[in-house]
CSV table of C-alpha atoms in Angstrom, one decimal:
chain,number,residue,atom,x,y,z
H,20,UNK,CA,-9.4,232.7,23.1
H,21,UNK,CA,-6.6,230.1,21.9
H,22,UNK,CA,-6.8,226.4,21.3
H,23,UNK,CA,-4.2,223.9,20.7
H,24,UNK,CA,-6.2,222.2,18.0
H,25,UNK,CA,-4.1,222.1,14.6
H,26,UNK,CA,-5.6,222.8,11.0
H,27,UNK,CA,-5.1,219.3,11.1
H,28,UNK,CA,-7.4,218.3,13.1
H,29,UNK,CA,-10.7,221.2,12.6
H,30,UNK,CA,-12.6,221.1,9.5
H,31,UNK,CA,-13.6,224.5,7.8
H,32,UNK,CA,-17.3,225.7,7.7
H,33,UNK,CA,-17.2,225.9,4.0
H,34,UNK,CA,-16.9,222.1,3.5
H,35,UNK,CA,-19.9,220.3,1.7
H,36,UNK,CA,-19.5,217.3,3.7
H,37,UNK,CA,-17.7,216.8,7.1
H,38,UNK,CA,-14.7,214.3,5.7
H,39,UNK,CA,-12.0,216.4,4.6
H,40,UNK,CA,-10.5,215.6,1.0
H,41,UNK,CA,-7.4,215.6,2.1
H,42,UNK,CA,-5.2,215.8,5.0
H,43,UNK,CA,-1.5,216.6,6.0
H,44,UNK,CA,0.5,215.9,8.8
H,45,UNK,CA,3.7,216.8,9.2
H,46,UNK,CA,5.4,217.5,6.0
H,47,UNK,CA,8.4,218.3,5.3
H,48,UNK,CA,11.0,218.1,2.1
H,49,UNK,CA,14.7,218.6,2.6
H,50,UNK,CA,17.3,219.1,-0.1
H,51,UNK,CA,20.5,217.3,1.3
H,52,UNK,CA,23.9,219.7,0.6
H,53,UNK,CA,26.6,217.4,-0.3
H,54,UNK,CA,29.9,218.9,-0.8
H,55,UNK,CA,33.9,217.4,-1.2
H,56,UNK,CA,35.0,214.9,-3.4
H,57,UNK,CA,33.0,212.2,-1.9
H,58,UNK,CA,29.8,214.3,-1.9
H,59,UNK,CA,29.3,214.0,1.4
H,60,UNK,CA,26.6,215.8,2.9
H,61,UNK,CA,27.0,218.5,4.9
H,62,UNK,CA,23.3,220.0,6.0
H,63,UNK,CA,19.7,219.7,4.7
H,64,UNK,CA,18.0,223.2,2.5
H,65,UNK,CA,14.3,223.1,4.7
H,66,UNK,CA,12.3,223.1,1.6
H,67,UNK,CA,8.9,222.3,3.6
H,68,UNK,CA,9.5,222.3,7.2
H,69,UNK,CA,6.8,220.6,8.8
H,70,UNK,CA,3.5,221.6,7.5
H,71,UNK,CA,-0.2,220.8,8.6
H,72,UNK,CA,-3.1,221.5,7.1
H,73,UNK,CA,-6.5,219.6,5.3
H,74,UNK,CA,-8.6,220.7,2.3
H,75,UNK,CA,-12.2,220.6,2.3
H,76,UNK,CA,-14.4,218.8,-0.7
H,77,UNK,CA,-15.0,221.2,-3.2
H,78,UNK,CA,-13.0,224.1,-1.6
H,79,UNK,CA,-9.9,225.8,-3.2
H,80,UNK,CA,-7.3,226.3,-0.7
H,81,UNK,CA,-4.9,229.5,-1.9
H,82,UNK,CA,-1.4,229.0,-1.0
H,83,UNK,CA,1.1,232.3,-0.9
H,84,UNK,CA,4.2,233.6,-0.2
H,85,UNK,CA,7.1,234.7,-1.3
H,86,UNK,CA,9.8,232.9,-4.0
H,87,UNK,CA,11.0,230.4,-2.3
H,88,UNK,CA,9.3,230.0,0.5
H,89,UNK,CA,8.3,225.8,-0.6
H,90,UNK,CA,4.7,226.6,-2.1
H,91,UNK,CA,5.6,224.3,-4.7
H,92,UNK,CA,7.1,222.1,-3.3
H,93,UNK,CA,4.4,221.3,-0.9
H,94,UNK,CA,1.9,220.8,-4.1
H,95,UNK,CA,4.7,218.4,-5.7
H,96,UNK,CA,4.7,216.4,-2.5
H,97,UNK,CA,1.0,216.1,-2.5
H,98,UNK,CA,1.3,214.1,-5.8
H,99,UNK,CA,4.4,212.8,-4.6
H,100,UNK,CA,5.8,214.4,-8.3
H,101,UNK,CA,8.8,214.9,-5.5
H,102,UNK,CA,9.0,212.4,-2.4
H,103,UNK,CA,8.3,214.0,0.9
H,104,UNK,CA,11.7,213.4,3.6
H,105,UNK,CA,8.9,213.0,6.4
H,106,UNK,CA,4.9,213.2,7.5
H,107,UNK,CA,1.6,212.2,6.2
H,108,UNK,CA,-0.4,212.9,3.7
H,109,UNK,CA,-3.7,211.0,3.2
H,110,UNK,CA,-6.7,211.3,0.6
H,111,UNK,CA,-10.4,210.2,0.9
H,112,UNK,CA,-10.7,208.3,-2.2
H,113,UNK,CA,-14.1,207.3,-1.6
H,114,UNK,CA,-16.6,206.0,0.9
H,115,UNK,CA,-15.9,202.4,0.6
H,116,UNK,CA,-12.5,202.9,0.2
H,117,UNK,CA,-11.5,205.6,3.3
H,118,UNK,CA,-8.6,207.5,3.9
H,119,UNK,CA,-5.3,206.5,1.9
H,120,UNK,CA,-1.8,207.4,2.7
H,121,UNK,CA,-0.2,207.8,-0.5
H,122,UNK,CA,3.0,207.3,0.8
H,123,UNK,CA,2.6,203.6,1.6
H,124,UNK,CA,1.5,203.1,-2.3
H,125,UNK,CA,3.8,201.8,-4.4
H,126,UNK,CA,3.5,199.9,-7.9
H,127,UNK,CA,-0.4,199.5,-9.3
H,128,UNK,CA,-2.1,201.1,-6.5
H,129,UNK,CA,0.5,204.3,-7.2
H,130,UNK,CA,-0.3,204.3,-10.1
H,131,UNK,CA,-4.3,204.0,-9.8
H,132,UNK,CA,-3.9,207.2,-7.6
H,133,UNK,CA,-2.6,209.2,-10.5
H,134,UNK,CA,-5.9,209.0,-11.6
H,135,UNK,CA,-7.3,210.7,-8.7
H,136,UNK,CA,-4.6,213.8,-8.4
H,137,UNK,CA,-3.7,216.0,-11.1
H,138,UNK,CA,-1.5,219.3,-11.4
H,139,UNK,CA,-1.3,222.6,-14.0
H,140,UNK,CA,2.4,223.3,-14.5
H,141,UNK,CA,2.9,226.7,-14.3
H,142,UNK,CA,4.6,227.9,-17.5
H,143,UNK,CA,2.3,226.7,-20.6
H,144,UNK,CA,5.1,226.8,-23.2
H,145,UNK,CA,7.5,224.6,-21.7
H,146,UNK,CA,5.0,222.2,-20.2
H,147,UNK,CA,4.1,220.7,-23.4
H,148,UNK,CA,6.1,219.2,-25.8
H,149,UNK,CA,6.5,220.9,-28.8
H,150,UNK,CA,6.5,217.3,-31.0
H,151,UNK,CA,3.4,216.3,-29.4
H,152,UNK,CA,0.4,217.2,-30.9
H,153,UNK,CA,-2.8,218.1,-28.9
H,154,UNK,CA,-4.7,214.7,-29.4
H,155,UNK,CA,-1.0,213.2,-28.3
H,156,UNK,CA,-0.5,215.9,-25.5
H,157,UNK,CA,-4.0,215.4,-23.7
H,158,UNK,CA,-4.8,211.9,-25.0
H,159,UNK,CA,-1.3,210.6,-22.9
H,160,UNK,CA,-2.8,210.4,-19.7
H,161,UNK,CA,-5.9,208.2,-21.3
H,162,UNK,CA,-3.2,206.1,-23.6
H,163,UNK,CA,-0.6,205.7,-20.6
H,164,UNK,CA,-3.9,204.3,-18.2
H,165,UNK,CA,-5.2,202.5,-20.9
H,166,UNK,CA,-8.5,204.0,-20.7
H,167,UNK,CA,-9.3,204.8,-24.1
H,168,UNK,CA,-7.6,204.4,-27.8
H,169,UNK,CA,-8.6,205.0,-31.7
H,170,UNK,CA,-11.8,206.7,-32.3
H,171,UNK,CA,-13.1,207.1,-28.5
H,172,UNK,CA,-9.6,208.6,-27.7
H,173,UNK,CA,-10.4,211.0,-30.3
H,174,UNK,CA,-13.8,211.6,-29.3
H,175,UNK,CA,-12.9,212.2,-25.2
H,176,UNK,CA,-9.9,214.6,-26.5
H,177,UNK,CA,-12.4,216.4,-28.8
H,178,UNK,CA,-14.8,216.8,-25.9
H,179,UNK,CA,-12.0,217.8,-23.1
H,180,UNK,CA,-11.1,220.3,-26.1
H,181,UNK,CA,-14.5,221.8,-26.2
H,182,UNK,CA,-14.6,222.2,-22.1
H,183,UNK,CA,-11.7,224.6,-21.9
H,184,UNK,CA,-13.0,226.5,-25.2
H,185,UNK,CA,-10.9,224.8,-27.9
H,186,UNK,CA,-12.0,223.7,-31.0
H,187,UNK,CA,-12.0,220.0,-31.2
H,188,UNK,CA,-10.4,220.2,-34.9
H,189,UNK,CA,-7.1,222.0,-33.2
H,190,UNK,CA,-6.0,218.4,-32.0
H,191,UNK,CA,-3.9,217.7,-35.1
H,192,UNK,CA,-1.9,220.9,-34.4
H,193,UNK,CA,0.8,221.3,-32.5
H,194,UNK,CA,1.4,223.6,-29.2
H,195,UNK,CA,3.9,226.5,-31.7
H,196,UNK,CA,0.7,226.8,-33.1
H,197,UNK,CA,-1.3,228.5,-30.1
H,198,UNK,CA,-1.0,232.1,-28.0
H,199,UNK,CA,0.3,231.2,-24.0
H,200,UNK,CA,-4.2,231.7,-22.9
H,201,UNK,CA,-4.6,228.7,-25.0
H,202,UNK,CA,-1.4,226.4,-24.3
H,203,UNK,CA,-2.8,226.7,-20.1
H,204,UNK,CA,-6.3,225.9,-21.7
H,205,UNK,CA,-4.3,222.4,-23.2
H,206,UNK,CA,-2.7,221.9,-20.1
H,207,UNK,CA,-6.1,222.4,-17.9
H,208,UNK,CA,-7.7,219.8,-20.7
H,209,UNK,CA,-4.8,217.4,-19.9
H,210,UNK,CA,-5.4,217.6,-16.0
H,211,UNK,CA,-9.1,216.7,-16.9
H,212,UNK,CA,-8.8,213.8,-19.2
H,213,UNK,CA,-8.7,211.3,-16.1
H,214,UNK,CA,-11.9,212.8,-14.6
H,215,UNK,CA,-9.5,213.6,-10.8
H,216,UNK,CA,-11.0,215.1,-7.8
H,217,UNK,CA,-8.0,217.1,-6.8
H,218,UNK,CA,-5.9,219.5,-8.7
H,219,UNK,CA,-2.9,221.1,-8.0
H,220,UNK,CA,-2.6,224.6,-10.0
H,221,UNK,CA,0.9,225.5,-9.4
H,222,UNK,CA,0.9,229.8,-10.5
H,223,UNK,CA,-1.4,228.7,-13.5
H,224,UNK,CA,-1.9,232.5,-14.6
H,225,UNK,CA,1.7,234.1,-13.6
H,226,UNK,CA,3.0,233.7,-17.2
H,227,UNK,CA,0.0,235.2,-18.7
H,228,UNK,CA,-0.9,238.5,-19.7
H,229,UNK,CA,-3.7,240.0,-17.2
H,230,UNK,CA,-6.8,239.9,-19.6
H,231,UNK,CA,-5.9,236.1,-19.9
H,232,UNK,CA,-5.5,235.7,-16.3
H,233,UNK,CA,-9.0,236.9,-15.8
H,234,UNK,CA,-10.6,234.0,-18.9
H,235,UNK,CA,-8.3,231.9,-17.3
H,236,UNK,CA,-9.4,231.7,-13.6
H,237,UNK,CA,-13.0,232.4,-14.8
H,238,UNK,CA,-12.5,228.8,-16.5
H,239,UNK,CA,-11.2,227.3,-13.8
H,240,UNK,CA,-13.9,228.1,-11.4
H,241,UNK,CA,-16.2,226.9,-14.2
H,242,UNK,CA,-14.6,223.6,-14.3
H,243,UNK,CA,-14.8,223.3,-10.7
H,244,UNK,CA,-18.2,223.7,-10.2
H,245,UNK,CA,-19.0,221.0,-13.4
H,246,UNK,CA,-16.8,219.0,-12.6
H,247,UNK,CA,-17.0,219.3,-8.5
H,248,UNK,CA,-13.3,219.6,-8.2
H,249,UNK,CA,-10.5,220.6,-4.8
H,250,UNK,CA,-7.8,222.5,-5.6
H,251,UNK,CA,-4.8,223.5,-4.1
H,252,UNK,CA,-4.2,227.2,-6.0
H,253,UNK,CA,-0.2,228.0,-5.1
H,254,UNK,CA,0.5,231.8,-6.2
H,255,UNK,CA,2.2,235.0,-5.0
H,256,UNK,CA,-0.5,237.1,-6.9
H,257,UNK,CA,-3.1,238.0,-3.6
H,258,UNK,CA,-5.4,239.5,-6.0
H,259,UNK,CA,-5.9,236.4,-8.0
H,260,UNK,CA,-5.7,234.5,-4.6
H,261,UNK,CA,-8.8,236.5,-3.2
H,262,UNK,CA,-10.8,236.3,-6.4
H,263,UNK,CA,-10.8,232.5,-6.3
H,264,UNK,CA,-9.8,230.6,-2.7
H,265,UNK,CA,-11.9,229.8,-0.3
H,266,UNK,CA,-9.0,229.9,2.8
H,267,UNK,CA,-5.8,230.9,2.2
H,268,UNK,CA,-2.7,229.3,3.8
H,269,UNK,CA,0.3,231.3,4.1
H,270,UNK,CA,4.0,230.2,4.3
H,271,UNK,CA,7.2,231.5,5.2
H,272,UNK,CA,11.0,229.8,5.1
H,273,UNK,CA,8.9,226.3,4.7
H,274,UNK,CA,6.2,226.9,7.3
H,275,UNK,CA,3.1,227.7,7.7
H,276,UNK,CA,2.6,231.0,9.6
H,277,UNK,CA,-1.5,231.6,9.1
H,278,UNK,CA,-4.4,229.5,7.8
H,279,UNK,CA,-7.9,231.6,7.7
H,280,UNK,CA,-10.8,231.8,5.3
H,281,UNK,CA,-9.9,233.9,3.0
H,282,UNK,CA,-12.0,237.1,3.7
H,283,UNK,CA,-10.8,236.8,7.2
H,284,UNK,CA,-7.3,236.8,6.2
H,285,UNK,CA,-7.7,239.7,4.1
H,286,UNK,CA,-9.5,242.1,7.0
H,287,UNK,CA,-8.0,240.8,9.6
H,288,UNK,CA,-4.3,239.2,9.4
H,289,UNK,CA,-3.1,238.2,12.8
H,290,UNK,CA,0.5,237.4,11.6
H,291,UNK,CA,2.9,240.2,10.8
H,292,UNK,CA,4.6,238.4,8.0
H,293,UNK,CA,0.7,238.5,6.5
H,294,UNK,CA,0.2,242.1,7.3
H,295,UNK,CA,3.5,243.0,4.6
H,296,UNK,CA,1.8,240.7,2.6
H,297,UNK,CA,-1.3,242.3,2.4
H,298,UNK,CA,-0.1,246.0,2.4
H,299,UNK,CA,1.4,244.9,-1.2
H,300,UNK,CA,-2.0,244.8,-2.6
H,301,UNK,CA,-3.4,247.5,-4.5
H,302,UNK,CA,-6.7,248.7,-3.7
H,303,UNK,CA,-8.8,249.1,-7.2
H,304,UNK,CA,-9.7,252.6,-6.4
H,305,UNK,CA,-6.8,254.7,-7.6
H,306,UNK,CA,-7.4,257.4,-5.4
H,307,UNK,CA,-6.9,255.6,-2.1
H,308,UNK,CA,-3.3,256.0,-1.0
H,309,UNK,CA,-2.2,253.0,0.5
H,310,UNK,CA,1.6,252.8,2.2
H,311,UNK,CA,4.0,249.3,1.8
H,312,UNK,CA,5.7,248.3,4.7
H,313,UNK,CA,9.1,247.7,4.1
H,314,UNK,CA,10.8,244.7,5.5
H,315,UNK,CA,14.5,245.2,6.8
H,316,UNK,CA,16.8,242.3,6.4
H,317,UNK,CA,17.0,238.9,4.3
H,318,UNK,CA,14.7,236.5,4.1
H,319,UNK,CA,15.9,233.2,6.2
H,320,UNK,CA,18.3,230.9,4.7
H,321,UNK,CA,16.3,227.4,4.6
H,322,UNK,CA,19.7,225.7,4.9
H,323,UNK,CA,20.5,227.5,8.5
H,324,UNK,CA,17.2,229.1,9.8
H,325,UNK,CA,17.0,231.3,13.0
H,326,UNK,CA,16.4,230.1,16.1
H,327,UNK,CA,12.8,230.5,17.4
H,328,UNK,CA,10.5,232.4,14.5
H,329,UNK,CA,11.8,232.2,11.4
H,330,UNK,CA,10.7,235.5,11.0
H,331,UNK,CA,11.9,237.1,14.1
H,332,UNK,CA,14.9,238.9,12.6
H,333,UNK,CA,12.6,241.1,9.8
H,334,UNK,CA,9.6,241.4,12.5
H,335,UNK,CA,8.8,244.9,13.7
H,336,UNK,CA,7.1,243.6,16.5
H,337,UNK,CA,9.1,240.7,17.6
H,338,UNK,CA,10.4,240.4,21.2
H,339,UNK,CA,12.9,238.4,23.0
H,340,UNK,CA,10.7,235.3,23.1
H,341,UNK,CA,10.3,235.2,19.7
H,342,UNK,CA,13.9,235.0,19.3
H,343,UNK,CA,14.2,231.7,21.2
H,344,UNK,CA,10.7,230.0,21.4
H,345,UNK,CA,9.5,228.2,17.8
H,346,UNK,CA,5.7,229.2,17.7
H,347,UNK,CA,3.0,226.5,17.0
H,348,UNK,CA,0.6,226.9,14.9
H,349,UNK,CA,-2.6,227.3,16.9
H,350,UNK,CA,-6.3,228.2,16.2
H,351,UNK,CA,-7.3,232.1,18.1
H,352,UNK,CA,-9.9,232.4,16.4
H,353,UNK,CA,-12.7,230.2,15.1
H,354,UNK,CA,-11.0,228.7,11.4
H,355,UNK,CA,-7.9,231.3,11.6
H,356,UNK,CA,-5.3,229.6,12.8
H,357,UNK,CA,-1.5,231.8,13.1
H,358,UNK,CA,2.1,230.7,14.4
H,359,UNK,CA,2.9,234.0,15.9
H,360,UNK,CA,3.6,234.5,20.1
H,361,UNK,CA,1.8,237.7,19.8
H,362,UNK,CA,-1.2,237.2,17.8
H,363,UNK,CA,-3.4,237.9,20.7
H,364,UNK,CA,-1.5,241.5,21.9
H,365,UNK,CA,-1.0,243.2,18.2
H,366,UNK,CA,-3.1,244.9,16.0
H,367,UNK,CA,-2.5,244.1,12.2
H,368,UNK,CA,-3.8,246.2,9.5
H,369,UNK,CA,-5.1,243.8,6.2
H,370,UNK,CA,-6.0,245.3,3.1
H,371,UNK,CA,-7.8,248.6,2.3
């Protein structure tokens, strides 16, 4: 049974209180394309194409896809590190406070917000600066706030230090000094130091070597639970997505083709961009034989999609509707929401 009701506008079942964290209507990022002598522009690259979508309290929210496909972006425009071309996006700071649109702050009350969102880069060796030392690097957002300075800057470094399992003394050294595991530890310490509620972690364990992903994530979920922390996890690893999100959200050419809680998605994809997705993943048992689906085709040129489904030219099952009709994102089943005409008639494999 199908509903017109967007992610939007239904809260998940895993949500500790009914108030979503955060919400987002309509998003989009374009890249204008100038060209000539007079730069002129001569087309927009669809970074984010009009996305939808809220994040429970407490939840992590896993976004994949391939290169490309605006994953990051979409976290950047949620700090507005990168200002959004169009749509909403609105944070419940707090009871008293309500819902805020960060894109009508400008000047203190921007910067006030800083304090509230916070992002892991996603490659620990050159998100640090190498003339920085540790109390510098994760003491910055405290000195650039004004929130602490001397010995209690000293102290709150030492004790961010000792949360991600560094030793406090470290803090005169600088990042050269330390393996990749423990520069993302220094970048997770520097995300903490203004005590958010929301963090972006943009691929936080690609650039790491698999042992370190697993200390790394195990961290993170630590740190969530302590410090009652949202995330918004963007990666293209959908192991590591279904070890730690909650629902998974995923995107293709700039949209969003399926939202679901993440078990859900992983049994049961009901878009077939998801199903190549999930027929990528390895199964831990060896000895299962599992077979890829190979895609025909290029992926979609952001700068001159298709008409109708983005996807319509690599689907195997697409039809001639899809080839003219752009599909809405809709809910067909109960927190698993898909932009596909068919989702209703197919039957997708998810992983074994």
């Amino acid at each position: 049974m199908s509903s017109t009701n967007s992610p939007a506008d239904v809260d998940s079942g895993r949500s500790v209180r009914e108030t979503p964290l955060l919400e987002v209507k309509g998003l989009r990022k374009y890249y204008p394309i100038r060209r000539g002598f007079l730069s002129r522009t001569r087309g927009y690259v669809k970074a984010v194409d009009g996305v939808d979508f809220t994040i429970q309290r407490g939840e992590t929210l896993g976004l994949v896809g391939e290169s490309g496909c605006g994953k990051s972006t979409t976290g950047r425009c949620l700090l507005r590190a990168v200002d959004a071309t169009e749509g909403q996006v609105r944070y419940w700071i707090s009871d008293e406070t309500g819902w805020t649109d960060i894109y009508q702050l400008a000047g203190e009350d921007l910067r006030r917000f800083r304090q509230f969102a916070q992002m892991i880069f996603q490659d620990p060796f050159s998100s640090l600066n190498p003339r920085m030392t540790l109390l510098q690097i994760v003491g910055e957002p405290l000195t650039v706030n004004r929130l602490a300075s001397g010995e209690e800057l000293e102290h709150r470094v030492a004790d961010l230090l000792r949360r991600v399992g560094l030793r406090p003394e470290y803090m005169k050294r600088y990042p050269h000094a330390f393996s990749g595991g423990q520069r993302q530890r220094i970048g997770i310490a520097r995300s903490l130091a203004l005590e958010p509620n929301f963090i972006v972690c943009d691929e936080p364990v690609s650039a790491l070597d698999v042992s370190i992903q697993a200390q790394t994530l195990n961290l993170l979920q630590d740190l969530q639970e302590e410090f009652h922390l949202t995330y918004l996890f963007v990666a293209h690893d959908l192991n590591v997505v279904a070890h730690i999100a909650d629902r998974v959200a995923v995107m293709y050419v700039g949209k969003m083709v399926e939202l679901a809680e993440s078990d859900d998605l992983f049994d049961n994809p009901l878009h077939p961009y998801t199903e190549v997705l999930m027929s990528s993943v390895l199964p831990p048992d060896p000895r299962i034989k599992t077979s890829q689906i190979e895609m025909t085709g290029e992926v979609a040129d952001p700068a001159n999609p298709p008409s109708g489904c983005y996807f319509h030219p690599r689907c195997q099952y697409a039809e001639d509707r899809c080839r003219h009709e752009t599909p809405e994102l809709r809910e067909v089943r109960p927190s698993h929401f898909v932009s596909c005409h068919r989702a209703e008639e197919i039957t997708l494999q998810g992983v074994i």
